[in-house]
PDB file of C-alpha atoms in Angstrom:
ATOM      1  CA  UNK A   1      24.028 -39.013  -5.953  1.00 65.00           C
ATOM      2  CA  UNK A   2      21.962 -35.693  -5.480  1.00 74.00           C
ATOM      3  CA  UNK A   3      24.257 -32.866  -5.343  1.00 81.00           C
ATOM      4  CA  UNK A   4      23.397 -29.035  -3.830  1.00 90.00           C
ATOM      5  CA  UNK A   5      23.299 -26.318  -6.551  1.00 94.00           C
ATOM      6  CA  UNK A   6      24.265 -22.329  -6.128  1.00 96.00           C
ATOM      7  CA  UNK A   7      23.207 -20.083  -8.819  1.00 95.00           C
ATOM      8  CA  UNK A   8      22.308 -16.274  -8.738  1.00 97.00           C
ATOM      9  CA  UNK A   9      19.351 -14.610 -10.514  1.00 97.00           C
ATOM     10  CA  UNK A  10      18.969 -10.973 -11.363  1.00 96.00           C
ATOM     11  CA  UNK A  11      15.604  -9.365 -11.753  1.00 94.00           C
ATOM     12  CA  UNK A  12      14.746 -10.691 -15.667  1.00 93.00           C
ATOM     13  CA  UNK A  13      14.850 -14.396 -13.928  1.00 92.00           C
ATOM     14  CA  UNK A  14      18.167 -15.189 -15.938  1.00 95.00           C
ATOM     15  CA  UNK A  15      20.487 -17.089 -13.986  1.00 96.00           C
ATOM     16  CA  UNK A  16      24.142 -17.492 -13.359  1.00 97.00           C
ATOM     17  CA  UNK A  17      25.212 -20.989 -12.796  1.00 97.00           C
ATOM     18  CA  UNK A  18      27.946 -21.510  -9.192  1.00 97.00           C
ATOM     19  CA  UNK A  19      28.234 -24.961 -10.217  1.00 96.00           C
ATOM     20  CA  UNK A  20      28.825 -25.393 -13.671  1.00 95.00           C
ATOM     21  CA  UNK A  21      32.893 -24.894 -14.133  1.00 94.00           C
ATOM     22  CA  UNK A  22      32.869 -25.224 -17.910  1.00 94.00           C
ATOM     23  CA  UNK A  23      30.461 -22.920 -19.011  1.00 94.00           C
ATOM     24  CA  UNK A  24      30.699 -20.332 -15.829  1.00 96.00           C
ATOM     25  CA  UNK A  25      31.881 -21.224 -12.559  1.00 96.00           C
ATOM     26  CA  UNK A  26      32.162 -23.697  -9.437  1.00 96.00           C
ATOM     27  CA  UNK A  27      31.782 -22.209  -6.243  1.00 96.00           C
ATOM     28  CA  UNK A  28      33.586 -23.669  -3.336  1.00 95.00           C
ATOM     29  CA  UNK A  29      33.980 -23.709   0.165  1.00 95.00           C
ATOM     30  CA  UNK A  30      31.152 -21.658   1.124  1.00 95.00           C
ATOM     31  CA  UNK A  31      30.426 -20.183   4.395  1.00 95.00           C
ATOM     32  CA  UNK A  32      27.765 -18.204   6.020  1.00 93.00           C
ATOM     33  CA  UNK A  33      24.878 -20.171   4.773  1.00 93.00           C
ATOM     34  CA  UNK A  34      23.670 -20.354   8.778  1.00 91.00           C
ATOM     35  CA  UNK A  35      22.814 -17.583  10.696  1.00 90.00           C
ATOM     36  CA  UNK A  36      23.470 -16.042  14.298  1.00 93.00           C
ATOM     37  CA  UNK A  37      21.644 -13.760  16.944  1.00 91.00           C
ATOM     38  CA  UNK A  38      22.881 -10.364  18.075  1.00 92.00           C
ATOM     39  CA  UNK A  39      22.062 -10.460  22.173  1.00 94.00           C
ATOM     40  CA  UNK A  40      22.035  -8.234  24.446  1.00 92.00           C
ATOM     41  CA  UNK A  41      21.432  -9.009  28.489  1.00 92.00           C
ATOM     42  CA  UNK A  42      20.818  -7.287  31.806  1.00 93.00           C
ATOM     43  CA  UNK A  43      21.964  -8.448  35.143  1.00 91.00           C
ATOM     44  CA  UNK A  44      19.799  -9.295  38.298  1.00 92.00           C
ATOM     45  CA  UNK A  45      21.530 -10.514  40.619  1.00 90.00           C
ATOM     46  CA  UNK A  46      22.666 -13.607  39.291  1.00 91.00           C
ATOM     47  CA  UNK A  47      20.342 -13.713  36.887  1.00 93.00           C
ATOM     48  CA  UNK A  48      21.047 -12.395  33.058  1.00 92.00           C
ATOM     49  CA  UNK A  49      18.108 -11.038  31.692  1.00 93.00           C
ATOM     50  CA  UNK A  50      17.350 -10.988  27.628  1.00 93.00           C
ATOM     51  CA  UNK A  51      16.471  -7.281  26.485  1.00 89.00           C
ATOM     52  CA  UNK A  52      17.414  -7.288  22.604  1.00 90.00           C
ATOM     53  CA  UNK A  53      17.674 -10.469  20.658  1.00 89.00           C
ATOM     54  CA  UNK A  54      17.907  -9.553  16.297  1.00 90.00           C
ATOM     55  CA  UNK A  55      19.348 -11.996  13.600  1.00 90.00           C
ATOM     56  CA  UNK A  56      22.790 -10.478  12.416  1.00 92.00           C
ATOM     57  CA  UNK A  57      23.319  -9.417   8.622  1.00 92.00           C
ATOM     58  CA  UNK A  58      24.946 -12.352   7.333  1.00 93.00           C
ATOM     59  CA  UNK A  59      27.613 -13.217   4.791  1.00 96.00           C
ATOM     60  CA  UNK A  60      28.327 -15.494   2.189  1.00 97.00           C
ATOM     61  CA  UNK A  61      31.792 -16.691   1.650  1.00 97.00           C
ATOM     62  CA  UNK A  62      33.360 -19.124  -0.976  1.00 97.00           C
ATOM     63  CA  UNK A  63      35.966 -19.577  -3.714  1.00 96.00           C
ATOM     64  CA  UNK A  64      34.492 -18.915  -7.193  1.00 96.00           C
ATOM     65  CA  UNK A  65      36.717 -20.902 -10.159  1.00 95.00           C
ATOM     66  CA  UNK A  66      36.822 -20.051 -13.175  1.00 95.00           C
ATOM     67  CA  UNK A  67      38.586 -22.380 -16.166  1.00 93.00           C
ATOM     68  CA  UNK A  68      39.430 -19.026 -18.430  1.00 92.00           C
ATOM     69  CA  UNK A  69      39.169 -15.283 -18.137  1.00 92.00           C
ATOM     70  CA  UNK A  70      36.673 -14.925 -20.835  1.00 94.00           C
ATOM     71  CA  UNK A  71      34.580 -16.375 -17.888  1.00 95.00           C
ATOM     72  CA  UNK A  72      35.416 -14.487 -15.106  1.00 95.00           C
ATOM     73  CA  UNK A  73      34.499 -11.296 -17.306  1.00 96.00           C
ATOM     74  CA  UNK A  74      31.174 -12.557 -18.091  1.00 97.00           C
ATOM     75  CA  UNK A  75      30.813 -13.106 -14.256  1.00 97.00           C
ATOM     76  CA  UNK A  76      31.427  -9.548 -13.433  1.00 97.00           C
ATOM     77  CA  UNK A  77      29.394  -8.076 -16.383  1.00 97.00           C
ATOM     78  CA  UNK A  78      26.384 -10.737 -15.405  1.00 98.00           C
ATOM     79  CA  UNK A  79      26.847  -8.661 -11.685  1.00 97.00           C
ATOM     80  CA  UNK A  80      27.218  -5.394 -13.075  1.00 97.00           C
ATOM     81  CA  UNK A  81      23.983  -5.651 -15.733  1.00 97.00           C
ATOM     82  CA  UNK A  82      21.786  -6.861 -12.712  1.00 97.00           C
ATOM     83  CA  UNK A  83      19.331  -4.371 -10.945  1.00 96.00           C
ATOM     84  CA  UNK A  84      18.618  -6.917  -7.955  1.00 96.00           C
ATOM     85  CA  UNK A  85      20.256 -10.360  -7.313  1.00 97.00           C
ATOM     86  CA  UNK A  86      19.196 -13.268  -6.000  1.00 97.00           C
ATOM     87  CA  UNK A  87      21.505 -15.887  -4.132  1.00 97.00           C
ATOM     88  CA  UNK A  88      19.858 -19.511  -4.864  1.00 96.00           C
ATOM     89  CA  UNK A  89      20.073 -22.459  -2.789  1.00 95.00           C
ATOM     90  CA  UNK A  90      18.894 -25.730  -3.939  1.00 94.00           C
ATOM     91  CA  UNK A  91      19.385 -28.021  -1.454  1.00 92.00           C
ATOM     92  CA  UNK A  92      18.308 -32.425  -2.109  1.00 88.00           C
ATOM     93  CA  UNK A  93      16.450 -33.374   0.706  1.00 87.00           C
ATOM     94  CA  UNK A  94      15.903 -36.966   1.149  1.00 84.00           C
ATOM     95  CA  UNK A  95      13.010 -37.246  -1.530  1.00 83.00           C
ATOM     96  CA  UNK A  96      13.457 -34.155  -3.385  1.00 84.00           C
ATOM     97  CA  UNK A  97      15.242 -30.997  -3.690  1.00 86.00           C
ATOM     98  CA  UNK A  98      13.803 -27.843  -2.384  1.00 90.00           C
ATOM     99  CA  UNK A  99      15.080 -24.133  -3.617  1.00 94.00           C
ATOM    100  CA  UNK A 100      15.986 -21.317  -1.276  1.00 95.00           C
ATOM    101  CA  UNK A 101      17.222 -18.016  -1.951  1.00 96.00           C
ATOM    102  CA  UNK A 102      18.526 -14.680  -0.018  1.00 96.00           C
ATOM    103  CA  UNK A 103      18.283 -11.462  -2.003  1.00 96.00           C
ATOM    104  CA  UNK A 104      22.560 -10.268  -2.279  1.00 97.00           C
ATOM    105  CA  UNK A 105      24.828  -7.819  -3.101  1.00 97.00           C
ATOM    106  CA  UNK A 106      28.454  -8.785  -4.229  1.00 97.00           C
ATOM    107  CA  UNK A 107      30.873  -6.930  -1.473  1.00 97.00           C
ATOM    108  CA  UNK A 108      33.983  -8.166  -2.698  1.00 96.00           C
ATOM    109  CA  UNK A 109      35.535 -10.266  -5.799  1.00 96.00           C
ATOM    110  CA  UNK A 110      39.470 -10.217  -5.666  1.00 94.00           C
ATOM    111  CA  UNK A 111      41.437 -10.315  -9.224  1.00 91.00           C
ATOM    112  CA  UNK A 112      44.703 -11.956  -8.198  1.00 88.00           C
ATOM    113  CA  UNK A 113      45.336 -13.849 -11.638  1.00 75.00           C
ATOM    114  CA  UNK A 114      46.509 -16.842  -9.689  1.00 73.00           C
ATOM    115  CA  UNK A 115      46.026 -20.366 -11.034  1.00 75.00           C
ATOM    116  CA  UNK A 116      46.307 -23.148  -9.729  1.00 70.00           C
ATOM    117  CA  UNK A 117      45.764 -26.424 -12.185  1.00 76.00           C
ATOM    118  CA  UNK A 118      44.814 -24.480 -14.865  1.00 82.00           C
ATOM    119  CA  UNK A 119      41.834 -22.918 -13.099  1.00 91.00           C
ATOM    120  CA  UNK A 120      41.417 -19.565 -11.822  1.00 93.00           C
ATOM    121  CA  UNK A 121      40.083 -19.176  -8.108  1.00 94.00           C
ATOM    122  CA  UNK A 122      39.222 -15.748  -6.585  1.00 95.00           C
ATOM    123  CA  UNK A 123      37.505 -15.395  -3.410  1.00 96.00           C
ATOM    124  CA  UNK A 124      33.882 -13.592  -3.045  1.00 97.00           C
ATOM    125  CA  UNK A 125      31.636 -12.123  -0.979  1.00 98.00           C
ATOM    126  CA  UNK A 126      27.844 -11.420  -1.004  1.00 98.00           C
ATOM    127  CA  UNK A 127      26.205  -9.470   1.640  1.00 97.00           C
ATOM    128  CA  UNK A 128      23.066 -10.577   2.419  1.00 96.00           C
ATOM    129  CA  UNK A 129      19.908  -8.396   2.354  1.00 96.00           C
ATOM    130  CA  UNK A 130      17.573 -10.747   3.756  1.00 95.00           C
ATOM    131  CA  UNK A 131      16.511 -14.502   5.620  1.00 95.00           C
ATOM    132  CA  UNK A 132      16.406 -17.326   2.552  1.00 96.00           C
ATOM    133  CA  UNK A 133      12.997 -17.877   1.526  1.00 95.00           C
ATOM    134  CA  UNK A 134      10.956 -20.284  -0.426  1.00 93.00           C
ATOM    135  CA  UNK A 135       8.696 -18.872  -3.197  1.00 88.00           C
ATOM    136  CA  UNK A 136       5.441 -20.435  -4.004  1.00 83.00           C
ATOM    137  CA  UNK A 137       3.420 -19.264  -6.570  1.00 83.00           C
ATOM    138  CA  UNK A 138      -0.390 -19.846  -7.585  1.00 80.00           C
ATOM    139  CA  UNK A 139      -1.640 -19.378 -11.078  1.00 80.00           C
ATOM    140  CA  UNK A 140      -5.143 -19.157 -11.460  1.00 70.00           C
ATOM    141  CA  UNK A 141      -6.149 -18.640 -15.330  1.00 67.00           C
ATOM    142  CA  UNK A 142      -9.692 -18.948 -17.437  1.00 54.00           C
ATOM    143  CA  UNK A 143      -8.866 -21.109 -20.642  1.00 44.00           C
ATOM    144  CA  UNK A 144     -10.848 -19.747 -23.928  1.00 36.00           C
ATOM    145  CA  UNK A 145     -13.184 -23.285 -23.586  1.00 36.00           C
ATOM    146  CA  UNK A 146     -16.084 -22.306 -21.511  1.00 40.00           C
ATOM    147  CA  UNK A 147     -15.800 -23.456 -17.801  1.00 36.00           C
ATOM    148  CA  UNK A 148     -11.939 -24.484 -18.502  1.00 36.00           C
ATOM    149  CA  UNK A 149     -10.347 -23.708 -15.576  1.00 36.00           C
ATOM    150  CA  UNK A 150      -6.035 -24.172 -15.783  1.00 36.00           C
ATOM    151  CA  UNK A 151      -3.887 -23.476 -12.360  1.00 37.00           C
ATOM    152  CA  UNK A 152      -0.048 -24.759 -11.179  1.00 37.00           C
ATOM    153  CA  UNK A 153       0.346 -24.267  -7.639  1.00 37.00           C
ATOM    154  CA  UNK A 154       1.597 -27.005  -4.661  1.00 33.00           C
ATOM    155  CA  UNK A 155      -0.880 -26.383  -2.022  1.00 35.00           C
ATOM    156  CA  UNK A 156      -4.875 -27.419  -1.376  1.00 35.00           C
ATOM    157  CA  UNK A 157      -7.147 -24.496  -3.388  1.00 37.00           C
ATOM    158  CA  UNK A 158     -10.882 -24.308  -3.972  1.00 38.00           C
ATOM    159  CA  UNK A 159     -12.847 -22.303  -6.099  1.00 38.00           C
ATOM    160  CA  UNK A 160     -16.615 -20.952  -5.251  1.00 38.00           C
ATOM    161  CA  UNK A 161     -17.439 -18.851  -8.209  1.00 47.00           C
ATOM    162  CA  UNK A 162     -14.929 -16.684 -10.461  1.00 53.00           C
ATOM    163  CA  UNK A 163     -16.159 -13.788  -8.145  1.00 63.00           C
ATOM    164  CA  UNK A 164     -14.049 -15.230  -5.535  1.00 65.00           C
ATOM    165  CA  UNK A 165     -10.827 -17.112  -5.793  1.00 69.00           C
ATOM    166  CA  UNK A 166      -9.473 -18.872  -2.558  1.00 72.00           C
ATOM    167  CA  UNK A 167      -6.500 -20.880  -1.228  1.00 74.00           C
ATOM    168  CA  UNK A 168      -5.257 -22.426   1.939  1.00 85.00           C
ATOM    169  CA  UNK A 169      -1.598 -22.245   3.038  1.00 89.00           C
ATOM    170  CA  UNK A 170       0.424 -22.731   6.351  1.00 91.00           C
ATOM    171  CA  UNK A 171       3.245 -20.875   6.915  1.00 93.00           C
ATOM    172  CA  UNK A 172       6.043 -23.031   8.027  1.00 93.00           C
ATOM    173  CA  UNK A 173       8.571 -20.236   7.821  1.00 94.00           C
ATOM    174  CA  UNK A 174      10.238 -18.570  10.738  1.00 95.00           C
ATOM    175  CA  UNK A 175       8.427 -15.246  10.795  1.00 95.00           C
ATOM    176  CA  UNK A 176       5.240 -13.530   8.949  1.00 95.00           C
ATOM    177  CA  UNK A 177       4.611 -14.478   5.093  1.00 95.00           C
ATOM    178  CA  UNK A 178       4.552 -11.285   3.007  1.00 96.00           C
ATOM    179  CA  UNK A 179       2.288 -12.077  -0.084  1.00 95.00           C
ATOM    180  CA  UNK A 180       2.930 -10.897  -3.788  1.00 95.00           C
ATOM    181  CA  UNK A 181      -0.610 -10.257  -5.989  1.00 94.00           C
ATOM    182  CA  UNK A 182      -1.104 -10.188  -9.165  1.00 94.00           C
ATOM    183  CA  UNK A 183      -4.811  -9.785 -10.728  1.00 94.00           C
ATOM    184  CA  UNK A 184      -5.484  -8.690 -14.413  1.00 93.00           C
ATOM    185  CA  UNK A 185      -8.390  -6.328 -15.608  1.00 92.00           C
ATOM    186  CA  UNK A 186     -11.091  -6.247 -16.370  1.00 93.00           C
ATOM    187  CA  UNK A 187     -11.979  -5.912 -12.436  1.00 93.00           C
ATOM    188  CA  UNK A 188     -13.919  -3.607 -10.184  1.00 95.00           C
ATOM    189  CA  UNK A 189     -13.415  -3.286  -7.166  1.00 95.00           C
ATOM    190  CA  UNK A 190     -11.385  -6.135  -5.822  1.00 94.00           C
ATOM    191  CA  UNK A 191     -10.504  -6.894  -2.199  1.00 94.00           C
ATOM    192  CA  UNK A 192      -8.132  -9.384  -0.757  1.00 94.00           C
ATOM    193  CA  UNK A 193      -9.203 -11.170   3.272  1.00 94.00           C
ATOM    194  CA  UNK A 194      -7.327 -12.922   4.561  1.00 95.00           C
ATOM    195  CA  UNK A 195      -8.839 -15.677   7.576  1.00 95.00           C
ATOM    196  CA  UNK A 196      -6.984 -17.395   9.787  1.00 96.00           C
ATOM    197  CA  UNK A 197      -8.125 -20.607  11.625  1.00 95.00           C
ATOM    198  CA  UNK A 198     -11.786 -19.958   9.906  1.00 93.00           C
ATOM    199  CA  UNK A 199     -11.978 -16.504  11.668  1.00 95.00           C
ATOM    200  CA  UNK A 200     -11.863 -13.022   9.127  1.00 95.00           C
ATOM    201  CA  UNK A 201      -8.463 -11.419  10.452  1.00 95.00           C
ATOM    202  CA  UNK A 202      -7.674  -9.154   7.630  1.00 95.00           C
ATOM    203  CA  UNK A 203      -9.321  -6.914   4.431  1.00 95.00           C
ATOM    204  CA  UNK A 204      -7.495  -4.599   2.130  1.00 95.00           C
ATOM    205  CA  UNK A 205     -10.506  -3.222   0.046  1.00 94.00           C
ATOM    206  CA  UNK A 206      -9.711  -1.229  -2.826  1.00 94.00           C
ATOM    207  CA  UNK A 207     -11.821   1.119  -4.539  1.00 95.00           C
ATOM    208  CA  UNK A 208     -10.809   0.832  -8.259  1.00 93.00           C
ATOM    209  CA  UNK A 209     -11.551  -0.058 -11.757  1.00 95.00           C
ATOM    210  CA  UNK A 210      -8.521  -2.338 -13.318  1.00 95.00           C
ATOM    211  CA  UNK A 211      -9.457  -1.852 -16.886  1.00 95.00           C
ATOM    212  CA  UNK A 212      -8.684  -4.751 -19.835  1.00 93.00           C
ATOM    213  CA  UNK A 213      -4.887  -5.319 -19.989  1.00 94.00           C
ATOM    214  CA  UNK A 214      -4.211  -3.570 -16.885  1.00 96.00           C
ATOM    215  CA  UNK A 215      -3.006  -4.886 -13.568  1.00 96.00           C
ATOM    216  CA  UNK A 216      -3.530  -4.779  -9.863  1.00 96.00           C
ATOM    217  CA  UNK A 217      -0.185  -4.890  -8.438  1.00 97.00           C
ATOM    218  CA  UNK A 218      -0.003  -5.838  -4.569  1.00 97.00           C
ATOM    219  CA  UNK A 219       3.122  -7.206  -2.623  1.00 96.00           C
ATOM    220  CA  UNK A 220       3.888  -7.146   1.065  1.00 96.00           C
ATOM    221  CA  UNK A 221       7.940  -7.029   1.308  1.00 94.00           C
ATOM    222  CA  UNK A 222       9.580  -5.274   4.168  1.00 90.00           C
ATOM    223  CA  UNK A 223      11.087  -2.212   2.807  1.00 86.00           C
ATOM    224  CA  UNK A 224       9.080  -2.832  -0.393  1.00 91.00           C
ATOM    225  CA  UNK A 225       5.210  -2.455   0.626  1.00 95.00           C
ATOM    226  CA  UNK A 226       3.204  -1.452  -2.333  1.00 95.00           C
ATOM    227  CA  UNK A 227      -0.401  -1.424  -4.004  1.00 96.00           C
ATOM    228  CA  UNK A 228      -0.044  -0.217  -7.753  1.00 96.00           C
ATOM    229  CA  UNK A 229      -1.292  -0.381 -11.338  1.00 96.00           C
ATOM    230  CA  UNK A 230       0.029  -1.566 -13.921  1.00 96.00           C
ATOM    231  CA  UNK A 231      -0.587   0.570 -17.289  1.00 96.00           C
ATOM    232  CA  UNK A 232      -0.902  -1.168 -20.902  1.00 94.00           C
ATOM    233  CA  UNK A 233       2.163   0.272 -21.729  1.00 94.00           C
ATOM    234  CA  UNK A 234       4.156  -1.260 -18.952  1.00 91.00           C
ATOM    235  CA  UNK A 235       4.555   1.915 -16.470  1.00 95.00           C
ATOM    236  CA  UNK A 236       3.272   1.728 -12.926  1.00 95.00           C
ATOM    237  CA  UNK A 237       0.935   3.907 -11.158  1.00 94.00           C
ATOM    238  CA  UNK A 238       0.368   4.145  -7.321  1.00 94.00           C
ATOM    239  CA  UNK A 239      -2.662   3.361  -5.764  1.00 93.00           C
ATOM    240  CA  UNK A 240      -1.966   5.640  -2.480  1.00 90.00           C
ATOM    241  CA  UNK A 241      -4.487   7.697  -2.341  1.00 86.00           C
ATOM    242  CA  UNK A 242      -7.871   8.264  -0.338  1.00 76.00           C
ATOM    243  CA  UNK A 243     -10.023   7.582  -3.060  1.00 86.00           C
ATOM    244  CA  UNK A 244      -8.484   3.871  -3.574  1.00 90.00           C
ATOM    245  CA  UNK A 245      -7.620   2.235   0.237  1.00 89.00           C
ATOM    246  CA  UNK A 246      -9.161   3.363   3.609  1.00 87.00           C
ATOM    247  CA  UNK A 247      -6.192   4.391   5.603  1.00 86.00           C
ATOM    248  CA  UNK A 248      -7.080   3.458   8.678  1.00 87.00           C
ATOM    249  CA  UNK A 249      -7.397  -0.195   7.810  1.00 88.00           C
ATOM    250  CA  UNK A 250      -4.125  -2.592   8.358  1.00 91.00           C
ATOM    251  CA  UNK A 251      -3.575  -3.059   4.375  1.00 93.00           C
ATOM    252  CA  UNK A 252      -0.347  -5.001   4.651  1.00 96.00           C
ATOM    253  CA  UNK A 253      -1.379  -8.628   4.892  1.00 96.00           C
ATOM    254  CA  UNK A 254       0.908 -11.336   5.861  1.00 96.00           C
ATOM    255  CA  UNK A 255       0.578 -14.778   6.766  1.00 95.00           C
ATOM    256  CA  UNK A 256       1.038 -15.866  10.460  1.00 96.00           C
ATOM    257  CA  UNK A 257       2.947 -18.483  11.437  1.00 94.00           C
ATOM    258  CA  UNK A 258       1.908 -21.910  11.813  1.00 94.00           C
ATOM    259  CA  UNK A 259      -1.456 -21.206  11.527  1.00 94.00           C
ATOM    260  CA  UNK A 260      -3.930 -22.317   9.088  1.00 93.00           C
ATOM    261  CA  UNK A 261      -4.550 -19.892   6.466  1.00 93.00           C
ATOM    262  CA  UNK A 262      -6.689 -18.679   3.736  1.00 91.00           C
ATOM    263  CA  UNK A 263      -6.280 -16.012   1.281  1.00 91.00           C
ATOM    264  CA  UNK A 264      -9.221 -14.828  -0.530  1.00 91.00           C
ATOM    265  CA  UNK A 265      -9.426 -12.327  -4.115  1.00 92.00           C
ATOM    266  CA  UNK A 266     -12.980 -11.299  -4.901  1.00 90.00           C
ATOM    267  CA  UNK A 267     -14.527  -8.337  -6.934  1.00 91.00           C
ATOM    268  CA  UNK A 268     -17.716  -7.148  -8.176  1.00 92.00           C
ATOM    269  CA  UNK A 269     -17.334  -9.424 -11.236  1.00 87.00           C
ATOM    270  CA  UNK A 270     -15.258 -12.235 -12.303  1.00 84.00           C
ATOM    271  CA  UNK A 271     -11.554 -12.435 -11.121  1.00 86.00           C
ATOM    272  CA  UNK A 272     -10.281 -14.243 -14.562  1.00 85.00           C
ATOM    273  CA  UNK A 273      -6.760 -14.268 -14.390  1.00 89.00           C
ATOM    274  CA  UNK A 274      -4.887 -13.332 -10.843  1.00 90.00           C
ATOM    275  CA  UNK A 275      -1.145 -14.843  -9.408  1.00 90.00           C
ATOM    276  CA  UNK A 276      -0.528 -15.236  -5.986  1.00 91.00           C
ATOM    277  CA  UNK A 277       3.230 -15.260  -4.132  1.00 91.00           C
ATOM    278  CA  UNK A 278       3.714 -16.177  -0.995  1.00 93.00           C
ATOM    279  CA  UNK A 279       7.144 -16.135   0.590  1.00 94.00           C
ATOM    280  CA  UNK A 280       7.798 -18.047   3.417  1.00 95.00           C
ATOM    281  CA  UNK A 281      11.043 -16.840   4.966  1.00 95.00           C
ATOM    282  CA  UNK A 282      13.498 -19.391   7.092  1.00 95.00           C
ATOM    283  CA  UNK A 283      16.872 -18.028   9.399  1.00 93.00           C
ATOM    284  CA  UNK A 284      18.586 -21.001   8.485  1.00 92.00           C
ATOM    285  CA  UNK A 285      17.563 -23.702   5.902  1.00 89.00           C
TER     286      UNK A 285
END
C-alpha cells in the first residue's frame, strides 16, 4: 500500500525525514495542508459584490514523535543549522507519487517531556511562506564524445543547433510559473524568449560575456527576482546595471497558465551546458 511521505529540506538539499520514527521522527495528525481565501464584499442592494479576494498565510499543524531525546535534539539542531526550509509533500497518486513542497518556518515546537508508550510527542508548527509547488528541472549537457548530447527532464524538448536550446511546457499550476536559469560559460551574449501559443511574448537580452567556469544566474521568485554571475570562486555578482539588461524591457519571465509554452536560451555561440527550473505553484494539492 502506497503511503504519503513528509520530510523537510534546508538549502544544501539534505533532508529531514517526518516519517521515519526510528531514525528521526513520525509526524501525525497534520492540518493545514489546504488552503482558504481572505474575502472581502460590498453591498448593492441585495446584491454582495466581491472587491478583495487573497489566499490566507497558511499553517501547518501536526504531532511530531520522537522514540528518544537524542532525536528530538537532532530535530531542533537540523532547524536551527538551516538557512531556508522546505516543507515536502509526497503524495501517491493512483499510478505514481508526485512531490510538493511549501517553503516554512518552524513557529512553534513545545518541550513538555511527556510520553506516552515510550514515545515522545510534541506538537509543531510551520508557517508557511508560500503555495506548494512542483519543481521540474531540465538538464541540458554536451558529453566529451563529439555530437553526444545527455539531458533528464519530464517534458517534450527539441534542439536546433547548440546556439539555441528550446523546450515546451504547460503550466498546470494555479498562477504564473517563475523560472530558475542556470547557463555555464563560456557564453556571449545570451538571451532567454519566451513564446507562448507560437507567438514571441517575452525577451530578457543580456549584454555579457560569461567567461569559462562562470555562470549566468537567472530566477524569477516573488520576493527573490534576480539576474547574477556566478564567479569561479563561488561569490555572486549582480548583473543590474545599464550596460547588461535594457530597463525598459519586462525581464521577469514567467510562464502563463494553461497555455502552451516555450522557453528558448540562445547566444552568440554555443550554449553547452545550461539548467532550467520551472516551478509550477498549486493553492491546494
Amino acid at each position: 500500500m502506497k503511503i504519503r511521505e513528509f520530510y523537510l529540506l534546508n538549502e544544501k538539499g539534505q533532508k529531514y525525514s517526518l516519517t521515519n520514527l526510528k531514525k528521526y521522527c513520525f509526524l501525525t495528525e497534520p492540518s493545514g495542508l489546504g488552503y482558504s481565501y481572505s474575502t472581502e464584499y460590498e453591498q448593492l442592494g441585495n446584491m454582495f459584490i466581491t472587491n478583495l479576494r487573497k489566499v490566507e498565510q497558511g499553517q501547518i499543524e501536526g504531532i511530531v514523535n520522537f522514540l528518544n531525546y537524542d532525536n528530538y535534539k537532532n530535530f531542533v539542531d537540523f532547524i536551527e543549522r538551516a538557512e531556508t526550509l522546505k516543507f515536502s509533500y509526497k503524495i501517491p497518486f493512483r499510478d505514481s507519487f508526485k512531490e510538493y513542497f511549501k517553503d516554512i518556518n518552524v513557529q512553534n515546537l513545545t518541550k513538555t517531556q511527556k510520553q506516552t508508550n515510550g514515545v515522545i510527542s510534541e506538537t509543531i508548527i510551520f508557517d508557511c511562506l508560500s503555495l506548494w509547488y512542483e519543481q521540474t528541472t531540465a538538464v541540458y549537457t554536451i558529453e566529451s564524445k563529439e555530437n553526444e548530447i545527455r539531458w533528464d527532464f519530464s517534458w517534450d524538448s527539441k534542439f536546433t543547433d547548440y546556439n539555441t536550446r528550446s523546450l515546451q511546457y504547460i503550466n498546470e499550476g494555479h498562477t504564473e510559473a517563475p523560472v530558475l536559469i542556470e547557463i555555464d560559460g563560456y557564453v556571449t551574449n545570451p538571451k532567454i524568449e519566451l513564446y507562448v501559443e507560437g507567438e514571441l511574448y517575452q525577451t530578457v537580452t543580456l549584454n555579457i560575456e560569461i567567461q569559462e567556469f562562470e555562470k549566468l544566474l537567472y530566477g524569477t521568485k516573488e520576493n527573490n527576482f534576480y539576474i547574477n554571475k556566478q564567479m569561479t570562486d563561488g561569490t555572486v555578482k549582480s548583473l543590474f546595471s545599464l550596460d547588461v539588461i535594457d530597463f525598459n524591457n519586462d525581464n521577469v519571465i514567467r510562464i502563463p497558465k494553461n497555455k502552451s509554452c516555450e522557453l528558448r536560451i540562445t547566444a552568440d555561440d554555443a550554449v553547452l551546458n545550461a539548467k532550467v527550473t520551472v516551478l509550477a505553484y498549486y493553492k491546494v494539492v
